[in-house]
mmCIF file of C-alpha atoms in Angstrom:
data_model
loop_
_atom_site.group_PDB
_atom_site.id
_atom_site.type_symbol
_atom_site.label_atom_id
_atom_site.label_comp_id
_atom_site.label_asym_id
_atom_site.label_seq_id
_atom_site.Cartn_x
_atom_site.Cartn_y
_atom_site.Cartn_z
ATOM 1 C CA MET A 10 -52.778 218.682 -75.783
ATOM 2 C CA ASN A 11 -50.241 219.329 -78.533
ATOM 3 C CA LEU A 12 -46.930 217.585 -78.729
ATOM 4 C CA SER A 13 -44.117 219.642 -77.272
ATOM 5 C CA PRO A 14 -41.323 220.823 -79.609
ATOM 6 C CA ASN A 15 -38.320 218.652 -80.419
ATOM 7 C CA LYS A 16 -40.390 215.521 -80.886
ATOM 8 C CA ASN A 17 -38.947 212.982 -83.311
ATOM 9 C CA PHE A 18 -40.894 210.538 -85.437
ATOM 10 C CA CYS A 19 -39.880 207.833 -87.848
ATOM 11 C CA LEU A 20 -42.205 208.053 -90.861
ATOM 12 C CA ILE A 21 -42.494 205.047 -93.161
ATOM 13 C CA VAL A 22 -44.192 205.626 -96.497
ATOM 14 C CA ASN A 23 -45.239 202.940 -98.961
ATOM 15 C CA PRO A 24 -45.092 204.624 -102.403
ATOM 16 C CA HIS A 25 -46.778 201.648 -104.082
ATOM 17 C CA GLY A 26 -49.809 201.190 -101.799
ATOM 18 C CA GLY A 27 -53.337 201.850 -103.021
ATOM 19 C CA ARG A 28 -53.275 204.226 -105.965
ATOM 20 C CA LYS A 29 -49.594 205.022 -105.387
ATOM 21 C CA LYS A 30 -50.268 208.347 -103.666
ATOM 22 C CA GLY A 31 -47.991 207.776 -100.677
ATOM 23 C CA LEU A 32 -45.388 210.395 -101.594
ATOM 24 C CA HIS A 33 -48.097 212.892 -102.537
ATOM 25 C CA LEU A 34 -49.727 212.385 -99.132
ATOM 26 C CA LEU A 35 -46.370 212.961 -97.471
ATOM 27 C CA SER A 36 -46.072 216.376 -99.111
ATOM 28 C CA GLU A 37 -49.642 217.156 -98.021
ATOM 29 C CA ILE A 38 -49.138 216.366 -94.335
ATOM 30 C CA GLN A 39 -45.498 217.454 -93.920
ATOM 31 C CA PRO A 40 -46.440 221.114 -93.180
ATOM 32 C CA ILE A 41 -48.636 220.004 -90.258
ATOM 33 C CA PHE A 42 -45.643 218.457 -88.509
ATOM 34 C CA ASP A 43 -43.317 221.305 -89.501
ATOM 35 C CA THR A 44 -45.691 223.838 -87.929
ATOM 36 C CA ALA A 45 -45.792 221.782 -84.720
ATOM 37 C CA GLY A 46 -41.998 221.648 -84.576
ATOM 38 C CA ILE A 47 -41.906 217.887 -85.063
ATOM 39 C CA LYS A 48 -38.963 216.309 -86.847
ATOM 40 C CA LEU A 49 -39.664 213.480 -89.271
ATOM 41 C CA GLU A 50 -37.172 210.905 -90.450
ATOM 42 C CA VAL A 51 -38.719 209.679 -93.693
ATOM 43 C CA ILE A 52 -38.050 206.145 -94.924
ATOM 44 C CA VAL A 53 -39.531 205.079 -98.269
ATOM 45 C CA THR A 54 -40.159 201.333 -98.573
ATOM 46 C CA GLU A 55 -38.484 199.690 -101.551
ATOM 47 C CA PHE A 56 -39.910 196.172 -101.657
ATOM 48 C CA ALA A 57 -42.621 193.929 -100.217
ATOM 49 C CA GLY A 58 -41.781 193.190 -96.587
ATOM 50 C CA HIS A 59 -39.541 196.246 -96.214
ATOM 51 C CA ALA A 60 -41.861 197.932 -93.689
ATOM 52 C CA ARG A 61 -41.760 194.801 -91.533
ATOM 53 C CA GLU A 62 -37.968 194.716 -91.723
ATOM 54 C CA ILE A 63 -37.740 198.381 -90.644
ATOM 55 C CA ALA A 64 -40.155 197.932 -87.727
ATOM 56 C CA LYS A 65 -38.277 194.841 -86.556
ATOM 57 C CA GLN A 66 -34.707 196.091 -86.847
ATOM 58 C CA LYS A 67 -34.670 199.882 -86.489
ATOM 59 C CA ASP A 68 -33.237 201.359 -83.292
ATOM 60 C CA LEU A 69 -36.256 203.101 -81.755
ATOM 61 C CA VAL A 70 -34.351 204.972 -79.046
ATOM 62 C CA GLY A 71 -35.010 208.704 -79.347
ATOM 63 C CA TYR A 72 -38.253 208.365 -81.306
ATOM 64 C CA ASP A 73 -41.619 209.417 -79.891
ATOM 65 C CA GLY A 74 -43.627 207.423 -82.391
ATOM 66 C CA MET A 75 -43.760 205.746 -85.777
ATOM 67 C CA ILE A 76 -45.955 207.143 -88.537
ATOM 68 C CA VAL A 77 -47.106 204.912 -91.381
ATOM 69 C CA ILE A 78 -48.432 206.135 -94.730
ATOM 70 C CA GLY A 79 -50.046 203.111 -96.311
ATOM 71 C CA GLY A 80 -52.936 200.707 -96.114
ATOM 72 C CA ASP A 81 -53.817 197.506 -94.304
ATOM 73 C CA GLY A 82 -50.941 195.604 -95.892
ATOM 74 C CA THR A 83 -48.342 198.102 -94.688
ATOM 75 C CA MET A 84 -49.892 198.205 -91.224
ATOM 76 C CA HIS A 85 -49.811 194.399 -91.114
ATOM 77 C CA GLU A 86 -46.086 194.485 -91.867
ATOM 78 C CA ILE A 87 -45.418 197.115 -89.198
ATOM 79 C CA LEU A 88 -47.337 195.161 -86.572
ATOM 80 C CA ASN A 89 -45.524 191.917 -87.330
ATOM 81 C CA GLY A 90 -42.189 193.696 -87.321
ATOM 82 C CA LEU A 91 -42.744 195.360 -83.943
ATOM 83 C CA PHE A 92 -44.051 192.227 -82.246
ATOM 84 C CA THR A 93 -41.112 190.091 -83.355
ATOM 85 C CA ARG A 94 -38.386 192.463 -82.169
ATOM 86 C CA GLU A 95 -35.691 190.845 -80.062
ATOM 87 C CA ASP A 96 -35.750 193.759 -77.587
ATOM 88 C CA GLN A 97 -39.605 193.584 -77.396
ATOM 89 C CA GLN A 98 -39.714 197.369 -77.581
ATOM 90 C CA THR A 99 -42.879 198.991 -78.914
ATOM 91 C CA ILE A 100 -43.674 202.548 -79.889
ATOM 92 C CA PRO A 101 -46.926 204.467 -80.544
ATOM 93 C CA ILE A 102 -48.082 204.194 -84.159
ATOM 94 C CA GLY A 103 -49.774 206.877 -86.207
ATOM 95 C CA LEU A 104 -51.536 205.689 -89.357
ATOM 96 C CA ILE A 105 -52.118 207.923 -92.395
ATOM 97 C CA PRO A 106 -54.510 206.280 -94.918
ATOM 98 C CA GLY A 107 -52.697 205.610 -98.172
ATOM 99 C CA GLY A 108 -53.744 202.140 -99.306
ATOM 100 C CA SER A 109 -56.506 200.483 -101.261
ATOM 101 C CA GLY A 110 -57.770 198.931 -98.029
ATOM 102 C CA ASN A 111 -57.856 201.117 -94.916
ATOM 103 C CA SER A 112 -60.007 199.067 -92.536
ATOM 104 C CA LEU A 113 -58.369 200.182 -89.302
ATOM 105 C CA ILE A 114 -58.431 203.852 -90.224
ATOM 106 C CA VAL A 115 -62.161 203.594 -90.992
ATOM 107 C CA ASP A 116 -62.751 202.239 -87.473
ATOM 108 C CA LEU A 117 -60.707 205.154 -86.084
ATOM 109 C CA GLU A 118 -62.754 207.602 -88.204
ATOM 110 C CA LEU A 119 -59.556 209.147 -89.544
ATOM 111 C CA THR A 120 -60.048 208.544 -93.256
ATOM 112 C CA ASP A 121 -58.887 212.067 -94.112
ATOM 113 C CA PRO A 122 -55.053 212.173 -94.125
ATOM 114 C CA VAL A 123 -54.986 215.696 -92.694
ATOM 115 C CA ASP A 124 -57.237 214.687 -89.786
ATOM 116 C CA ALA A 125 -55.038 211.648 -89.171
ATOM 117 C CA ALA A 126 -51.930 213.842 -89.060
ATOM 118 C CA LYS A 127 -53.588 216.296 -86.661
ATOM 119 C CA ALA A 128 -54.544 213.429 -84.333
ATOM 120 C CA ILE A 129 -50.850 212.548 -84.108
ATOM 121 C CA VAL A 130 -49.859 216.160 -83.434
ATOM 122 C CA ASP A 131 -52.563 216.422 -80.740
ATOM 123 C CA GLU A 132 -51.107 213.319 -79.048
ATOM 124 C CA HIS A 133 -54.321 211.398 -78.488
ATOM 125 C CA ILE A 134 -52.939 207.940 -77.704
ATOM 126 C CA ARG A 135 -55.067 204.863 -77.044
ATOM 127 C CA LYS A 136 -54.244 201.227 -76.419
ATOM 128 C CA PHE A 137 -55.745 198.647 -78.752
ATOM 129 C CA ASP A 138 -55.922 194.858 -78.858
ATOM 130 C CA VAL A 139 -53.607 192.749 -80.981
ATOM 131 C CA VAL A 140 -54.579 189.310 -82.303
ATOM 132 C CA GLU A 141 -52.038 186.492 -82.081
ATOM 133 C CA ILE A 142 -52.522 183.637 -84.567
ATOM 134 C CA THR A 143 -50.632 180.350 -84.490
ATOM 135 C CA THR A 144 -50.603 178.629 -87.884
ATOM 136 C CA ASN A 145 -48.150 176.299 -89.593
ATOM 137 C CA GLY A 146 -45.966 176.318 -86.482
ATOM 138 C CA ARG A 147 -45.424 180.074 -86.581
ATOM 139 C CA THR A 148 -47.019 183.154 -85.061
ATOM 140 C CA VAL A 149 -48.681 185.910 -87.069
ATOM 141 C CA TYR A 150 -50.075 189.131 -85.581
ATOM 142 C CA SER A 151 -53.260 190.806 -86.771
ATOM 143 C CA PHE A 152 -55.209 194.016 -86.170
ATOM 144 C CA ASN A 153 -58.115 193.453 -88.575
ATOM 145 C CA ILE A 154 -59.481 190.042 -89.655
ATOM 146 C CA ILE A 155 -58.763 186.356 -89.962
ATOM 147 C CA GLY A 156 -60.913 184.907 -92.707
ATOM 148 C CA TRP A 157 -61.473 181.296 -93.743
ATOM 149 C CA GLY A 158 -63.607 179.776 -96.484
ATOM 150 C CA LEU A 159 -65.363 182.017 -98.990
ATOM 151 C CA VAL A 160 -63.578 185.043 -97.538
ATOM 152 C CA THR A 161 -60.212 183.589 -98.534
ATOM 153 C CA ASP A 162 -61.488 182.393 -101.920
ATOM 154 C CA VAL A 163 -62.439 185.998 -102.682
ATOM 155 C CA GLY A 164 -59.050 187.280 -101.506
ATOM 156 C CA ILE A 165 -57.150 184.854 -103.729
ATOM 157 C CA ARG A 166 -59.142 185.801 -106.823
ATOM 158 C CA ALA A 167 -59.081 189.540 -106.015
ATOM 159 C CA GLU A 168 -55.256 189.576 -105.983
ATOM 160 C CA LYS A 169 -55.399 189.318 -109.778
ATOM 161 C CA TRP A 170 -57.671 192.370 -109.957
ATOM 162 C CA ARG A 171 -55.723 194.787 -107.741
ATOM 163 C CA TRP A 172 -55.917 197.471 -110.422
ATOM 164 C CA LEU A 173 -59.623 197.851 -109.558
ATOM 165 C CA GLY A 174 -58.832 199.012 -106.024
ATOM 166 C CA PRO A 175 -61.307 198.199 -103.211
ATOM 167 C CA ALA A 176 -64.058 197.499 -105.767
ATOM 168 C CA ARG A 177 -62.323 194.234 -106.657
ATOM 169 C CA TYR A 178 -63.612 192.575 -103.477
ATOM 170 C CA THR A 179 -67.208 193.515 -104.299
ATOM 171 C CA ILE A 180 -66.980 192.240 -107.870
ATOM 172 C CA VAL A 181 -65.228 188.984 -106.985
ATOM 173 C CA SER A 182 -67.620 188.311 -104.081
ATOM 174 C CA LEU A 183 -70.629 188.643 -106.362
ATOM 175 C CA LEU A 184 -69.067 186.344 -108.959
ATOM 176 C CA LYS A 185 -68.288 183.724 -106.315
ATOM 177 C CA VAL A 186 -71.822 183.799 -104.937
ATOM 178 C CA LEU A 187 -73.391 183.526 -108.393
ATOM 179 C CA ARG A 188 -71.204 180.541 -109.282
ATOM 180 C CA GLY A 189 -71.989 178.747 -106.036
ATOM 181 C CA THR A 190 -70.112 178.405 -102.764
ATOM 182 C CA GLN A 191 -68.092 175.485 -101.441
ATOM 183 C CA ALA A 192 -69.010 173.546 -98.302
ATOM 184 C CA ARG A 193 -66.121 173.070 -95.888
ATOM 185 C CA SER A 194 -66.274 170.756 -92.873
ATOM 186 C CA ALA A 195 -64.603 172.084 -89.730
ATOM 187 C CA GLN A 196 -64.562 172.161 -85.953
ATOM 188 C CA LEU A 197 -64.741 175.710 -84.609
ATOM 189 C CA ILE A 198 -64.030 176.253 -80.899
ATOM 190 C CA LEU A 199 -64.958 179.550 -79.235
ATOM 191 C CA ASP A 200 -63.758 179.866 -75.633
ATOM 192 C CA GLY A 201 -64.177 176.099 -75.203
ATOM 193 C CA LYS A 202 -67.535 175.816 -76.988
ATOM 194 C CA GLU A 203 -67.319 173.534 -80.051
ATOM 195 C CA ILE A 204 -69.316 174.012 -83.239
ATOM 196 C CA ALA A 205 -68.810 171.196 -85.766
ATOM 197 C CA ASP A 206 -70.542 171.535 -89.133
ATOM 198 C CA GLU A 207 -70.164 172.464 -92.785
ATOM 199 C CA PHE A 208 -69.484 176.162 -93.284
ATOM 200 C CA THR A 209 -69.420 178.703 -96.086
ATOM 201 C CA PHE A 210 -67.096 180.951 -94.149
ATOM 202 C CA VAL A 211 -65.901 181.993 -90.720
ATOM 203 C CA MET A 212 -64.548 185.491 -90.166
ATOM 204 C CA VAL A 213 -62.818 186.550 -86.947
ATOM 205 C CA CYS A 214 -62.851 190.349 -86.569
ATOM 206 C CA ASN A 215 -61.041 192.845 -84.392
ATOM 207 C CA THR A 216 -62.308 195.819 -86.413
ATOM 208 C CA ARG A 217 -65.853 196.664 -87.433
ATOM 209 C CA TYR A 218 -64.879 197.270 -91.028
ATOM 210 C CA THR A 219 -63.093 195.335 -93.724
ATOM 211 C CA GLY A 220 -62.571 197.889 -96.442
ATOM 212 C CA ALA A 221 -65.947 199.573 -96.855
ATOM 213 C CA MET A 222 -67.850 196.541 -95.546
ATOM 214 C CA LYS A 223 -69.189 196.750 -91.995
ATOM 215 C CA ILE A 224 -68.597 193.081 -91.287
ATOM 216 C CA ALA A 225 -68.710 193.112 -87.470
ATOM 217 C CA PRO A 226 -70.838 196.086 -86.348
ATOM 218 C CA GLN A 227 -70.384 195.346 -82.617
ATOM 219 C CA ALA A 228 -66.588 194.995 -82.724
ATOM 220 C CA LYS A 229 -64.411 197.146 -80.459
ATOM 221 C CA LEU A 230 -60.681 197.602 -80.791
ATOM 222 C CA ASP A 231 -59.961 197.560 -77.075
ATOM 223 C CA ASP A 232 -62.390 195.190 -75.332
ATOM 224 C CA GLY A 233 -60.218 192.056 -75.231
ATOM 225 C CA LEU A 234 -62.723 190.199 -77.416
ATOM 226 C CA LEU A 235 -62.971 189.152 -81.044
ATOM 227 C CA ASP A 236 -66.230 189.181 -82.973
ATOM 228 C CA VAL A 237 -66.829 186.004 -84.971
ATOM 229 C CA ILE A 238 -69.152 185.962 -87.968
ATOM 230 C CA VAL A 239 -70.245 182.449 -88.945
ATOM 231 C CA LEU A 240 -72.182 181.377 -92.014
ATOM 232 C CA ARG A 241 -72.949 177.676 -92.201
ATOM 233 C CA HIS A 242 -73.308 176.081 -95.608
ATOM 234 C CA GLY A 243 -76.752 175.755 -97.128
ATOM 235 C CA ALA A 244 -77.956 179.311 -97.727
ATOM 236 C CA SER A 245 -79.333 179.839 -101.236
ATOM 237 C CA ARG A 246 -77.668 182.125 -103.767
ATOM 238 C CA LEU A 247 -80.603 184.505 -103.444
ATOM 239 C CA LYS A 248 -80.120 184.632 -99.662
ATOM 240 C CA LEU A 249 -76.368 185.222 -100.051
ATOM 241 C CA LEU A 250 -76.981 188.048 -102.502
ATOM 242 C CA SER A 251 -79.451 189.671 -100.114
ATOM 243 C CA LEU A 252 -76.895 189.406 -97.309
ATOM 244 C CA PHE A 253 -74.233 190.939 -99.517
ATOM 245 C CA ASN A 254 -76.456 193.967 -100.158
ATOM 246 C CA ARG A 255 -76.679 194.532 -96.386
ATOM 247 C CA ILE A 256 -73.038 194.015 -95.499
ATOM 248 C CA TYR A 257 -72.110 197.671 -96.032
ATOM 249 C CA ASP A 258 -74.361 198.957 -93.250
ATOM 250 C CA GLY A 259 -73.930 195.968 -90.916
ATOM 251 C CA THR A 260 -77.558 194.831 -91.019
ATOM 252 C CA HIS A 261 -76.559 191.422 -92.454
ATOM 253 C CA VAL A 262 -75.981 190.227 -88.874
ATOM 254 C CA GLU A 263 -79.701 190.579 -88.181
ATOM 255 C CA ASP A 264 -80.494 187.703 -90.547
ATOM 256 C CA PRO A 265 -81.077 184.336 -88.786
ATOM 257 C CA VAL A 266 -78.603 182.511 -91.058
ATOM 258 C CA VAL A 267 -75.760 184.695 -89.798
ATOM 259 C CA GLU A 268 -74.348 183.682 -86.415
ATOM 260 C CA TYR A 269 -72.493 186.298 -84.375
ATOM 261 C CA TYR A 270 -70.298 185.348 -81.422
ATOM 262 C CA THR A 271 -67.608 186.918 -79.263
ATOM 263 C CA ALA A 272 -64.601 185.111 -77.823
ATOM 264 C CA SER A 273 -61.039 185.718 -76.680
ATOM 265 C CA GLN A 274 -59.664 182.281 -77.624
ATOM 266 C CA ILE A 275 -60.557 180.651 -80.931
ATOM 267 C CA SER A 276 -59.397 177.627 -82.887
ATOM 268 C CA LEU A 277 -60.485 176.061 -86.144
ATOM 269 C CA THR A 278 -59.589 172.685 -87.627
ATOM 270 C CA SER A 279 -60.782 171.717 -91.101
ATOM 271 C CA ASN A 280 -60.579 168.476 -93.049
ATOM 272 C CA GLN A 281 -57.833 169.891 -95.235
ATOM 273 C CA ALA A 282 -55.198 172.630 -95.043
ATOM 274 C CA ASP A 283 -57.238 175.615 -96.236
ATOM 275 C CA PRO A 284 -55.558 179.006 -96.807
ATOM 276 C CA LEU A 285 -56.270 181.979 -94.530
ATOM 277 C CA ASN A 286 -56.857 185.659 -95.156
ATOM 278 C CA ILE A 287 -55.121 187.633 -92.391
ATOM 279 C CA ASP A 288 -55.559 191.416 -92.660
ATOM 280 C CA GLY A 289 -56.000 191.010 -96.404
ATOM 281 C CA GLU A 290 -52.795 189.000 -96.716
ATOM 282 C CA LEU A 291 -52.990 185.387 -97.898
ATOM 283 C CA THR A 292 -50.815 183.721 -95.293
ATOM 284 C CA GLY A 293 -51.055 180.549 -93.197
ATOM 285 C CA THR A 294 -53.477 177.633 -93.344
ATOM 286 C CA THR A 295 -55.814 175.696 -91.097
ATOM 287 C CA PRO A 296 -55.629 174.500 -88.418
ATOM 288 C CA PHE A 297 -55.119 177.713 -86.464
ATOM 289 C CA ASP A 298 -55.329 178.972 -82.895
ATOM 290 C CA ILE A 299 -56.124 182.563 -81.983
ATOM 291 C CA GLU A 300 -55.709 184.513 -78.780
ATOM 292 C CA VAL A 301 -56.252 188.184 -77.982
ATOM 293 C CA ARG A 302 -53.444 190.243 -76.495
ATOM 294 C CA PRO A 303 -55.535 192.938 -74.785
ATOM 295 C CA ARG A 304 -54.510 196.564 -75.322
ATOM 296 C CA ALA A 305 -51.049 195.531 -76.440
ATOM 297 C CA ILE A 306 -50.339 198.361 -78.874
ATOM 298 C CA GLU A 307 -50.502 202.149 -78.618
ATOM 299 C CA MET A 308 -51.907 204.164 -81.503
ATOM 300 C CA PHE A 309 -52.717 207.796 -82.139
ATOM 301 C CA ASP A 310 -56.455 208.404 -82.312
ATOM 302 C CA ARG A 311 -58.691 211.459 -82.540
ATOM 303 C CA ARG A 312 -60.458 210.595 -79.287
ATOM 304 C CA LYS A 313 -59.090 210.504 -75.772
ATOM 305 C CA GLU A 314 -59.550 207.159 -74.080
ATOM 306 C CA LYS A 315 -62.766 206.746 -72.129
ATOM 307 C CA CYS A 316 -64.638 203.929 -70.444
ATOM 308 C CA GLN A 317 -67.904 202.667 -71.832
ATOM 309 C CA ASN A 318 -69.872 199.431 -72.011
ATOM 310 C CA ARG A 319 -70.635 197.360 -75.042
ATOM 311 C CA LEU A 320 -73.255 194.710 -75.718
ATOM 312 C CA VAL A 321 -71.504 191.445 -76.407
ATOM 313 C CA ILE A 322 -73.540 189.122 -78.602
ATOM 314 C CA SER A 323 -73.027 185.421 -77.979
ATOM 315 C CA GLY A 324 -75.577 183.195 -79.636
ATOM 316 C CA LYS A 325 -78.925 183.975 -78.009
ATOM 317 C CA GLY A 326 -77.916 186.443 -75.327
ATOM 318 C CA GLY A 327 -75.540 189.238 -74.455
ATOM 319 C CA GLN A 328 -73.679 190.798 -71.604
ATOM 320 C CA SER A 329 -72.314 194.257 -70.892
ATOM 321 C CA VAL A 330 -68.534 194.417 -70.755
ATOM 322 C CA PRO A 331 -66.459 197.472 -69.729
ATOM 323 C CA LEU A 332 -63.930 198.631 -72.317
ATOM 324 C CA CYS A 333 -61.364 199.935 -69.803
#
C-alpha cells in the first residue's frame, strides 16, 4: 500500500557519514518521494550530536515519519534523541544507508538506498526492540550491539583508521589477535544465571550483523530477546584466527569455544571500569545493566509484519519462541 498524498516527512542527512555521500544520496532518492507526492523537510546535520539534538527537540506534530540518511552512528543519535524526549513522543523511522557501518540496514536487507526509499513510500512499518543500557548512572539506548573486552579494544584502535571505512575493523581485529588478547575477569548475569570467569570478550546483540560480520546469526529484531556471544579467555591465536575467518558467514558460533545465549535482562561487572562499544560508539563503562524494551520503535521495512517462530539457543538446548 502506497502512502497517500500530502504526507510530510522530516529528513535528516549526515553529510559527513561514511564516504561523505549523504547529499548525493539525497539527490538520488528525492525523485522517489516527489513522484509519490511526499513532502520532505530536509535538515543537514552540522556537528557531532546534531542528529540527537534534532530528534530530541523537534516538534513532531504534522510529520508522518522521520527519514535518516546516515550510518549506525547517526541512527544511534536519532534513537537516543527520540527516547529522551520530554513529551515521550515517537515517530516511524526510515533509514537510508549512508554510513561506513550500516548494521541495521543489512538486517533489514535494504542496503540499496533506492530500495530503502521505496520501502518508506510503500509504508511497510514494523515494530522493533530497543535495548536500554544503564551505565555510569545514565541510560543509553541501542539498536545494534553492546561490546566489552576485545570488541571495545578494536573499536578504540579503529577510530584512528576511519579513513579505511569498514575494512578498518577487519585489519585492527587481525592485529589485535596476532599480538595477543587480554584476559578480563568479570561476572556476567543472564536472566539471573551467573557466569564468573576470565573472558576475551562478551558481545550483546540485537542485530545479526555488525558491519559485514554476521556476529549473531540467530538474532531477531523483534523477539524481545538479546543474543549474547561469549568467548572465555584461553583460546589460542590460531583458534581465534580460524574463528575470525568464519565470522562473516556466522559459522563461528558452531565452534565449541564460542558460547551463545539469549536473555532479556543482562548485567556485567568487571574488576575495573572497562569501556564499552555501544552501536559502534565508545561510550560508558562497566558495570552495566541491560534490559530489552520489546517492540518499542516503529521502522519502515520492506516486509509486512508476520508471525514466525525462532530457535532460541541457550547453552545446551533451545526453545521455540513466537515473534509476534
